[in-house]
mmCIF file of C-alpha atoms in Angstrom:
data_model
loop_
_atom_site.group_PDB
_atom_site.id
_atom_site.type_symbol
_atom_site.label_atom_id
_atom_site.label_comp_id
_atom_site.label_asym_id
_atom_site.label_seq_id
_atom_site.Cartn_x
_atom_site.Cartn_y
_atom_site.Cartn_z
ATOM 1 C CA UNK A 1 38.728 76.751 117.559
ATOM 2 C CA UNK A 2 35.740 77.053 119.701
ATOM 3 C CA UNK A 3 34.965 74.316 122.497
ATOM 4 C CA UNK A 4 31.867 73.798 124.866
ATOM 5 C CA UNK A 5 32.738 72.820 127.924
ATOM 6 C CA UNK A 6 30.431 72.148 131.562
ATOM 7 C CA UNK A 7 29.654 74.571 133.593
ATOM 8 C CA UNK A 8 32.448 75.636 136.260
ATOM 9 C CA UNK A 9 32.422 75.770 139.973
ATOM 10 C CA UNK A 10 31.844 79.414 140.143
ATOM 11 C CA UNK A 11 32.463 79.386 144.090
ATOM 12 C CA UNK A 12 36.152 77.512 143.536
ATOM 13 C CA UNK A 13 36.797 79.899 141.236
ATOM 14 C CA UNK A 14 36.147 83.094 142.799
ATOM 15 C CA UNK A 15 37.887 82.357 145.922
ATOM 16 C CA UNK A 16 41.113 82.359 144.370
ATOM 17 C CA UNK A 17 40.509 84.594 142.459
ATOM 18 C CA UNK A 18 39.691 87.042 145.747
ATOM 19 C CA UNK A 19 42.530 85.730 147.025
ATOM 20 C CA UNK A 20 44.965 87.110 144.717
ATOM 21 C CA UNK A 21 47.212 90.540 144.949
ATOM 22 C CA UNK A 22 45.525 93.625 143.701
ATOM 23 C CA UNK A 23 48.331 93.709 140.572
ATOM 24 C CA UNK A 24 46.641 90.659 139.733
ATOM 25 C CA UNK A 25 42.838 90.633 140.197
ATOM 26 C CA UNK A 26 41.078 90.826 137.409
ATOM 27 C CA UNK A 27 38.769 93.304 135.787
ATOM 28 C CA UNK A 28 35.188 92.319 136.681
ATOM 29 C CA UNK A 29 32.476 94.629 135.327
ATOM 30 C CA UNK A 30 28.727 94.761 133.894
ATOM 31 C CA UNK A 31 29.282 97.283 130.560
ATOM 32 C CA UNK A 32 26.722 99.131 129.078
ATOM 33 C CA UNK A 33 28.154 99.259 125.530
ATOM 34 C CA UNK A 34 30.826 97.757 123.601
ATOM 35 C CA UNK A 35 32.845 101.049 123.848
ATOM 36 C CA UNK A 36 32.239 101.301 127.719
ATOM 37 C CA UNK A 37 34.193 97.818 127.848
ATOM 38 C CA UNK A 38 36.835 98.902 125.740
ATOM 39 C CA UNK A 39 37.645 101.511 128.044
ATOM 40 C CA UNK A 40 37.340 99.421 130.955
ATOM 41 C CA UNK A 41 39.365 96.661 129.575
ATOM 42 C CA UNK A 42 42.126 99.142 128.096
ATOM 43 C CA UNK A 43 42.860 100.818 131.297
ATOM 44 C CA UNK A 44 42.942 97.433 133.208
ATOM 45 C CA UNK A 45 45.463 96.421 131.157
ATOM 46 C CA UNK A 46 47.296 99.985 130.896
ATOM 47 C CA UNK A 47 47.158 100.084 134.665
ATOM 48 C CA UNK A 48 49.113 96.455 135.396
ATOM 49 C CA UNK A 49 52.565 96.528 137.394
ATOM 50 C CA UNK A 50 53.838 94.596 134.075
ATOM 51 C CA UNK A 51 52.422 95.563 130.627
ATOM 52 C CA UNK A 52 50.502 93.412 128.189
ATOM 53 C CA UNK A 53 52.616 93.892 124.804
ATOM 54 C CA UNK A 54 50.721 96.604 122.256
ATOM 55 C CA UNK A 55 49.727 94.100 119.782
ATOM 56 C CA UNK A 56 48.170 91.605 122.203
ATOM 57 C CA UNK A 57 46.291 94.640 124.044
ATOM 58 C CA UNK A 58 44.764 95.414 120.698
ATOM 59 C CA UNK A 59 43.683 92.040 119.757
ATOM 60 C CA UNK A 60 42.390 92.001 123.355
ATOM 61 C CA UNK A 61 40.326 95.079 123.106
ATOM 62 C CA UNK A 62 38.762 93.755 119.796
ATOM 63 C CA UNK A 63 38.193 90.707 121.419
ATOM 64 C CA UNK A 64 36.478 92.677 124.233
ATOM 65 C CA UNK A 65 34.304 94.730 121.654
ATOM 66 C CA UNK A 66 33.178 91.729 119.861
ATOM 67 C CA UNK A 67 31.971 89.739 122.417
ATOM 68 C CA UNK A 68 30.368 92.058 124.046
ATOM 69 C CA UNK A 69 28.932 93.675 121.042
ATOM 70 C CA UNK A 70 27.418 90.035 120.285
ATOM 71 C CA UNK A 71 26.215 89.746 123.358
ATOM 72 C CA UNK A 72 23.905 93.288 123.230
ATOM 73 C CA UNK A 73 22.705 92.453 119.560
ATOM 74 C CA UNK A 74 22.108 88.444 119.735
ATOM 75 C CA UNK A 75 22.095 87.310 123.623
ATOM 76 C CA UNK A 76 20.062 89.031 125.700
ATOM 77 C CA UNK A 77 22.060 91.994 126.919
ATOM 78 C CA UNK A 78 25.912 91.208 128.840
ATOM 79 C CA UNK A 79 25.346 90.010 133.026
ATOM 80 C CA UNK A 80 29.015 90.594 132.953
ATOM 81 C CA UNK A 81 32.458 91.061 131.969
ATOM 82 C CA UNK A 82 36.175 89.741 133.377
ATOM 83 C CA UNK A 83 39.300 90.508 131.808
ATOM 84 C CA UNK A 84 42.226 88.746 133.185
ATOM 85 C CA UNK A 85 45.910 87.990 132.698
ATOM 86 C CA UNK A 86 46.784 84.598 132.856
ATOM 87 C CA UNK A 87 49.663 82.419 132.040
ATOM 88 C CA UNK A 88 48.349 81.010 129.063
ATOM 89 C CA UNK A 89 47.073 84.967 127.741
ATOM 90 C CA UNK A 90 44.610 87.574 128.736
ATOM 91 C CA UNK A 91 41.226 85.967 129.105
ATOM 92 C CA UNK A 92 37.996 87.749 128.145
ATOM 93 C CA UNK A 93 34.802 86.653 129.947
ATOM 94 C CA UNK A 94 31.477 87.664 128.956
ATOM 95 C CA UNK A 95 28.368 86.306 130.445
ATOM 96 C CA UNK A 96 24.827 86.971 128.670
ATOM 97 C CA UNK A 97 21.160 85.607 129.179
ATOM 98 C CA UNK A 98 20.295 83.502 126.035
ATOM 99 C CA UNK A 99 21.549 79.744 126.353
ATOM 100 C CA UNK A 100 22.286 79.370 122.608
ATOM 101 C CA UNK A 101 25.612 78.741 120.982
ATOM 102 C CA UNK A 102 27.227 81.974 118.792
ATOM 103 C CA UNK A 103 26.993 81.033 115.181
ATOM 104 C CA UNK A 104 28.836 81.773 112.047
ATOM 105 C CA UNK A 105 26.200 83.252 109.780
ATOM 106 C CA UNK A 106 25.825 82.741 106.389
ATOM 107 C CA UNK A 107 26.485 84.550 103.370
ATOM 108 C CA UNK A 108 24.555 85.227 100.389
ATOM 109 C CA UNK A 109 25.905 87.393 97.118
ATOM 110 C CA UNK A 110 24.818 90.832 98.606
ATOM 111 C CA UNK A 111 27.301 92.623 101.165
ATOM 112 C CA UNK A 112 25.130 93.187 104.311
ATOM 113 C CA UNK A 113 27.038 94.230 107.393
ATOM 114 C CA UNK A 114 27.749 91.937 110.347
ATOM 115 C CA UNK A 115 28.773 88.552 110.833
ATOM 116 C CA UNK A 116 32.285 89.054 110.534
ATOM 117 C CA UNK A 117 33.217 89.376 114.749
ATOM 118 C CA UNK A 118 32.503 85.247 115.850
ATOM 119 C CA UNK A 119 34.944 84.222 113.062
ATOM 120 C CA UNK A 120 37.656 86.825 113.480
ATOM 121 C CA UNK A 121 37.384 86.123 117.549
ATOM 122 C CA UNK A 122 37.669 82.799 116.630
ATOM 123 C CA UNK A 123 40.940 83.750 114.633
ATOM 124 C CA UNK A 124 42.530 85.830 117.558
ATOM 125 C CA UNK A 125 41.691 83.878 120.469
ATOM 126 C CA UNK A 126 41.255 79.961 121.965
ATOM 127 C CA UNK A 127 37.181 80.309 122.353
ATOM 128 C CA UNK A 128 35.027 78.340 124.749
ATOM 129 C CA UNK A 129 31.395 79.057 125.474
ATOM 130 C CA UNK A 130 30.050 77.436 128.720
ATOM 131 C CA UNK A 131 26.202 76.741 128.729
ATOM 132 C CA UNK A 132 24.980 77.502 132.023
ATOM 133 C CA UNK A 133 21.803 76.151 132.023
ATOM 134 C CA UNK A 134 18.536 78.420 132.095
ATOM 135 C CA UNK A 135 21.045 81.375 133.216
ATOM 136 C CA UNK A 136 22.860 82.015 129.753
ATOM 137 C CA UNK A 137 26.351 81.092 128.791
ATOM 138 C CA UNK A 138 29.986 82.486 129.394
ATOM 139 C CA UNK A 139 31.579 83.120 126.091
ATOM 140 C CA UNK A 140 35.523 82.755 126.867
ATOM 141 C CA UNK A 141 38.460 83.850 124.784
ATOM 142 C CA UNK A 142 42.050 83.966 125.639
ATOM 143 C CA UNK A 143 44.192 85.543 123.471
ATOM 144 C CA UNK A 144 47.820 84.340 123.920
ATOM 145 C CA UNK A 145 50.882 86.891 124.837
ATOM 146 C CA UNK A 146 53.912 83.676 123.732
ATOM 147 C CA UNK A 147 55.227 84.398 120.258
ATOM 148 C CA UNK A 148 54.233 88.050 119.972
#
């Protein structure tokens, strides 16, 4: 399920965020490549006081390579990445420059590669993308940890 929701109040945000112990500050980064935020995202979550179970860090890190890998093809280029654990899951966060929605595209009787990420993010994860105006979107997915 993907939602669009408003914009947030970045400012609110962050200062709770800064607030918060260093076990549980999140992962805030600009990657260059889809493999650079795997790594960044995999040793955040390898490096937590209490561990994100193996099945939900994988999903996560697919998540991560998706979005990101979307972002470098389709939006623009990524203005940044969060990763964070949160009650409801581990959040992904990745902010790009082009305003438009993701899309599912379409397919005709040839294979072609690509086009398979947006719906198996949409599989893994609760998916919101937040238009921010003439600054982009944020593309958020939160894969859950209950039940797994």
């Amino acid at each position: 399920m993907t939602l669009l929701v408003p914009a947030p109040d970045a400012g609110a945000q962050n200062a709770v965020m800064d607030s918060a112990p260093p076990a549980a500050r999140p992962l805030d980064a600009q990657p260059h490549s889809a493999g650079e935020a795997r790594d960044l995202a995999a040793a955040y979550l390898g490096g937590r006081d209490v561990a994100v179970p193996g099945p939900v860090a994988d999903d996560v890190l697919l998540v991560v390579s998706e979005l990101v890998t979307n972002a470098l093809r389709h939006a623009g280029g990524v203005s940044g990445m969060r990763v964070a654990v949160t009650r409801a899951g581990v959040e992904v966060t990745v902010r790009d420059a082009c305003g438009e929605r993701p899309v599912v595209r379409g397919r005709g009787g040839d294979w072609l590669p690509g086009g398979y990420g947006w719906p198996m993010v949409s599989r893994l994860a609760e998916v919101a993308v937040i238009p921010l105006g003439t600054g982009g979107k944020l593309v958020r997915a939160t894969v859950p940890v209950a039940g797994r």
